């Protein structure tokens, strides 16, 4: 079945460090890929998305590239801030009408 | 309006109570969802409504009863819950069909505590 695997957390970084959160997927069809972010005490926000191979999603300094050959969608940011501390979820959906399938989430803590 | 609004934000209820969670969106989305999320875990899908009709029930106990009165509103009726049902309940919406490719919009959730 379809699934998403994320690197385990928590990840602790110093402010201005480079961030990578790994995400790989297994899908029977041709999925759309997403990163969601959940700040403490809040719901999920769509951070970025990619709907086809080699697409790059970007938002708020975060980027992820849809790599079909490696079935990956790693999240990167060049310089993290304390305000980026949150839980990050990688997710996929397989059209048409596919459910949103989440990875286990990676908690990021950025220290000043 | 690009938001999904959930009320109440917090709810404490006894095991014999009846309560309802409400969700509203005005983005014209025709698919709406209820998720349950335990601390530091991914959301778990409970129900999906597509064009106001229940299309997916993920084997959720009958003490949870969803309702979609119209294309903008989604309710979750709660009755005789157990303490293990305490969680964050998230509502989401999306374009239906091929629009699922564009992701879901989530509300901020209702934090439910069953005592």
CSV table of C-alpha atoms in Angstrom, one decimal:
chain,number,residue,atom,x,y,z
A,1,UNK,CA,0.0,0.0,0.0
A,2,UNK,CA,0.9,3.7,-0.2
A,3,UNK,CA,3.1,5.0,2.7
A,4,UNK,CA,5.4,7.8,3.7
A,5,UNK,CA,8.6,7.4,5.8
A,6,UNK,CA,10.2,10.4,7.5
A,7,UNK,CA,13.4,10.7,9.5
A,8,UNK,CA,12.8,10.3,13.2
A,9,UNK,CA,13.1,13.3,15.5
A,10,UNK,CA,13.4,15.3,17.5
A,11,UNK,CA,15.9,17.3,15.5
A,12,UNK,CA,17.6,20.1,17.4
A,13,UNK,CA,19.4,22.9,15.6
A,14,UNK,CA,21.0,26.2,16.4
A,15,UNK,CA,19.6,29.3,14.8
A,16,UNK,CA,20.8,29.9,11.2
A,17,UNK,CA,21.8,26.2,10.8
A,18,UNK,CA,20.9,24.3,7.6
A,19,UNK,CA,17.9,22.0,7.8
A,20,UNK,CA,17.2,18.8,6.0
A,21,UNK,CA,14.3,16.5,6.9
A,22,UNK,CA,14.2,13.3,4.8
A,23,UNK,CA,11.0,11.9,3.4
A,24,UNK,CA,10.6,8.9,1.1
A,25,UNK,CA,7.4,7.4,-0.2
A,26,UNK,CA,5.9,4.3,-1.6
A,27,UNK,CA,2.9,4.7,-4.0
A,28,UNK,CA,1.1,2.5,-6.4
A,29,UNK,CA,0.1,5.4,-8.6
A,30,UNK,CA,1.6,8.8,-9.4
A,31,UNK,CA,1.2,10.8,-6.1
A,32,UNK,CA,1.1,14.4,-5.2
A,33,UNK,CA,3.5,15.2,-2.4
A,34,UNK,CA,3.1,17.7,0.5
A,35,UNK,CA,4.8,19.1,3.5
A,36,UNK,CA,2.6,20.3,6.4
A,37,UNK,CA,3.7,22.1,9.5
A,38,UNK,CA,2.1,22.1,12.9
A,39,UNK,CA,3.1,24.8,15.4
A,40,UNK,CA,2.6,24.1,19.1
A,41,UNK,CA,-1.1,24.1,20.0
A,42,UNK,CA,-2.3,24.7,16.4
A,43,UNK,CA,-3.7,22.8,13.4
A,44,UNK,CA,-1.8,21.8,10.3
A,45,UNK,CA,-0.7,24.3,7.7
A,46,UNK,CA,0.2,23.4,4.1
A,47,UNK,CA,3.8,24.4,3.8
A,48,UNK,CA,4.5,23.4,0.2
A,49,UNK,CA,3.5,20.9,-2.5
A,50,UNK,CA,4.6,19.3,-5.7
A,51,UNK,CA,2.3,17.5,-8.1
A,52,UNK,CA,4.7,15.9,-10.6
A,53,UNK,CA,8.3,14.7,-10.9
A,54,UNK,CA,11.0,17.4,-10.7
A,55,UNK,CA,8.6,20.0,-9.4
A,56,UNK,CA,10.1,22.1,-6.7
A,57,UNK,CA,7.7,23.4,-4.0
A,58,UNK,CA,8.9,26.4,-2.0
A,59,UNK,CA,7.5,28.6,0.7
A,60,UNK,CA,8.9,30.8,3.6
A,61,UNK,CA,12.4,29.7,2.7
A,62,UNK,CA,11.6,26.0,2.7
A,63,UNK,CA,12.1,23.9,-0.4
A,64,UNK,CA,11.4,20.3,-1.5
A,65,UNK,CA,11.9,18.7,-4.9
A,66,UNK,CA,9.8,15.7,-6.1
A,67,UNK,CA,12.4,13.1,-7.0
A,68,UNK,CA,10.6,10.2,-8.7
A,69,UNK,CA,13.9,8.2,-9.3
A,70,UNK,CA,14.6,8.1,-5.6
A,71,UNK,CA,10.9,8.3,-4.4
A,72,UNK,CA,11.9,11.2,-2.2
A,73,UNK,CA,10.7,14.7,-1.2
A,74,UNK,CA,13.2,16.0,1.3
A,75,UNK,CA,12.5,19.3,3.0
A,76,UNK,CA,15.3,21.8,3.2
A,77,UNK,CA,15.9,25.3,4.6
A,78,UNK,CA,19.2,27.2,4.4
A,79,UNK,CA,18.9,29.1,7.7
A,80,UNK,CA,16.4,28.1,10.3
A,81,UNK,CA,14.9,30.5,12.9
A,82,UNK,CA,13.6,29.9,16.4
A,83,UNK,CA,10.1,30.5,14.9
A,84,UNK,CA,10.5,27.4,12.7
A,85,UNK,CA,10.2,25.2,15.8
A,86,UNK,CA,7.3,22.9,15.0
A,87,UNK,CA,6.4,19.4,13.9
A,88,UNK,CA,6.7,18.7,10.1
A,89,UNK,CA,4.7,16.1,8.3
A,90,UNK,CA,5.4,14.7,4.9
A,91,UNK,CA,2.3,13.5,3.1
A,92,UNK,CA,1.1,12.1,-0.2
A,93,UNK,CA,-2.2,11.6,-2.0
A,94,UNK,CA,-2.7,9.4,-5.1
A,95,UNK,CA,-5.3,10.6,-7.5
A,96,UNK,CA,-8.0,10.3,-8.3
A,97,UNK,CA,-9.7,10.7,-5.0
A,98,UNK,CA,-6.8,9.4,-2.9
A,99,UNK,CA,-6.7,9.9,0.8
A,100,UNK,CA,-4.0,12.1,2.3
A,101,UNK,CA,-1.4,9.7,3.9
A,102,UNK,CA,1.0,11.2,6.5
A,103,UNK,CA,4.4,10.2,7.6
A,104,UNK,CA,5.0,10.0,11.4
A,105,UNK,CA,6.1,13.6,11.7
A,106,UNK,CA,9.5,15.1,12.6
A,107,UNK,CA,9.7,17.5,15.6
A,108,UNK,CA,12.2,20.4,15.0
A,109,UNK,CA,13.5,22.5,17.8
A,110,UNK,CA,15.6,25.5,17.0
A,111,UNK,CA,17.7,27.1,19.8
A,112,UNK,CA,18.9,30.7,19.8
B,1,UNK,CA,-11.8,33.6,2.8
B,2,UNK,CA,-9.2,30.9,2.9
B,3,UNK,CA,-9.8,29.4,6.3
B,4,UNK,CA,-11.5,26.5,8.0
B,5,UNK,CA,-13.0,27.6,11.3
B,6,UNK,CA,-13.6,25.1,14.1
B,7,UNK,CA,-15.6,25.6,17.3
B,8,UNK,CA,-15.1,25.3,20.1
B,9,UNK,CA,-11.3,25.5,20.5
B,10,UNK,CA,-11.4,23.5,23.8
B,11,UNK,CA,-14.0,21.1,25.2
B,12,UNK,CA,-14.2,19.2,28.4
B,13,UNK,CA,-17.0,16.6,28.6
B,14,UNK,CA,-18.1,13.8,30.9
B,15,UNK,CA,-18.6,10.3,29.6
B,16,UNK,CA,-22.4,10.7,29.7
B,17,UNK,CA,-22.5,14.0,28.0
B,18,UNK,CA,-23.6,14.8,24.4
B,19,UNK,CA,-21.7,17.5,22.6
B,20,UNK,CA,-21.0,18.6,19.0
B,21,UNK,CA,-18.0,19.9,17.2
B,22,UNK,CA,-18.5,22.4,14.4
B,23,UNK,CA,-16.5,23.2,11.3
B,24,UNK,CA,-17.2,25.8,8.6
B,25,UNK,CA,-15.5,26.8,5.3
B,26,UNK,CA,-16.4,29.2,2.6
B,27,UNK,CA,-13.8,28.3,0.0
B,28,UNK,CA,-16.3,26.4,-2.2
B,29,UNK,CA,-14.6,23.1,-1.3
B,30,UNK,CA,-16.8,20.1,-1.8
B,31,UNK,CA,-14.8,17.6,0.2
B,32,UNK,CA,-14.6,17.8,4.0
B,33,UNK,CA,-12.9,15.6,6.5
B,34,UNK,CA,-12.7,14.8,10.2
B,35,UNK,CA,-9.3,13.7,11.7
B,36,UNK,CA,-8.3,12.7,15.2
B,37,UNK,CA,-4.8,13.5,16.4
B,38,UNK,CA,-3.0,12.3,19.5
B,39,UNK,CA,0.0,14.1,20.8
B,40,UNK,CA,3.1,14.0,18.6
B,41,UNK,CA,1.3,11.6,16.2
B,42,UNK,CA,0.1,12.2,12.6
B,43,UNK,CA,-3.6,12.8,12.1
B,44,UNK,CA,-5.8,9.8,11.7
B,45,UNK,CA,-8.6,10.0,9.2
B,46,UNK,CA,-12.1,9.4,10.6
B,47,UNK,CA,-14.7,10.5,8.0
B,48,UNK,CA,-14.8,12.0,4.5
B,49,UNK,CA,-17.7,13.8,3.0
B,50,UNK,CA,-17.8,14.4,-0.7
B,51,UNK,CA,-20.5,16.6,-2.1
B,52,UNK,CA,-22.3,16.5,1.2
B,53,UNK,CA,-22.4,12.7,1.2
B,54,UNK,CA,-20.5,10.4,3.5
B,55,UNK,CA,-17.9,8.6,1.3
B,56,UNK,CA,-15.5,7.2,3.8
B,57,UNK,CA,-15.9,6.0,7.4
B,58,UNK,CA,-12.7,4.6,8.7
B,59,UNK,CA,-14.4,2.1,11.1
B,60,UNK,CA,-15.0,4.8,13.6
B,61,UNK,CA,-17.1,3.8,16.7
B,62,UNK,CA,-20.7,4.8,16.6
B,63,UNK,CA,-20.2,7.2,19.6
B,64,UNK,CA,-18.9,9.6,16.9
B,65,UNK,CA,-21.6,10.7,14.5
B,66,UNK,CA,-20.8,13.0,11.6
B,67,UNK,CA,-23.2,15.3,9.8
B,68,UNK,CA,-22.9,17.5,6.8
B,69,UNK,CA,-25.9,19.9,6.7
B,70,UNK,CA,-24.7,21.8,3.6
B,71,UNK,CA,-21.6,22.3,1.5
B,72,UNK,CA,-20.0,24.8,4.0
B,73,UNK,CA,-20.7,23.0,7.3
B,74,UNK,CA,-19.5,19.8,9.0
B,75,UNK,CA,-20.5,18.6,12.4
B,76,UNK,CA,-19.2,15.8,14.6
B,77,UNK,CA,-21.7,14.7,17.3
B,78,UNK,CA,-20.2,13.1,20.4
B,79,UNK,CA,-22.0,10.8,22.8
B,80,UNK,CA,-20.8,8.4,25.6
B,81,UNK,CA,-17.1,9.0,24.9
B,82,UNK,CA,-14.3,7.3,26.7
B,83,UNK,CA,-11.2,9.0,28.2
B,84,UNK,CA,-9.1,7.5,25.4
B,85,UNK,CA,-11.1,9.6,23.0
B,86,UNK,CA,-9.3,12.7,24.4
B,87,UNK,CA,-7.4,14.2,21.5
B,88,UNK,CA,-7.2,17.1,19.0
B,89,UNK,CA,-10.0,16.8,16.5
B,90,UNK,CA,-9.1,18.5,13.2
B,91,UNK,CA,-11.5,19.4,10.4
B,92,UNK,CA,-10.1,19.9,6.8
B,93,UNK,CA,-11.5,20.7,3.4
B,94,UNK,CA,-10.3,20.4,-0.2
B,95,UNK,CA,-11.4,20.6,-3.7
B,96,UNK,CA,-13.1,17.2,-4.6
B,97,UNK,CA,-11.9,14.8,-7.2
B,98,UNK,CA,-8.8,15.9,-9.1
B,99,UNK,CA,-8.6,18.9,-6.7
B,100,UNK,CA,-7.2,16.6,-4.1
B,101,UNK,CA,-3.8,17.1,-5.8
B,102,UNK,CA,-3.7,20.6,-4.4
B,103,UNK,CA,-3.8,19.6,-0.7
B,104,UNK,CA,-6.1,20.1,2.2
B,105,UNK,CA,-6.8,23.2,4.3
B,106,UNK,CA,-7.0,22.3,8.0
B,107,UNK,CA,-8.7,24.1,10.8
B,108,UNK,CA,-7.0,24.8,14.1
B,109,UNK,CA,-8.8,22.0,15.8
B,110,UNK,CA,-10.8,21.3,18.9
B,111,UNK,CA,-8.9,20.0,21.9
B,112,UNK,CA,-11.2,17.5,23.5
B,113,UNK,CA,-10.8,16.2,27.0
B,114,UNK,CA,-13.1,13.4,28.2
B,115,UNK,CA,-13.3,13.1,32.0
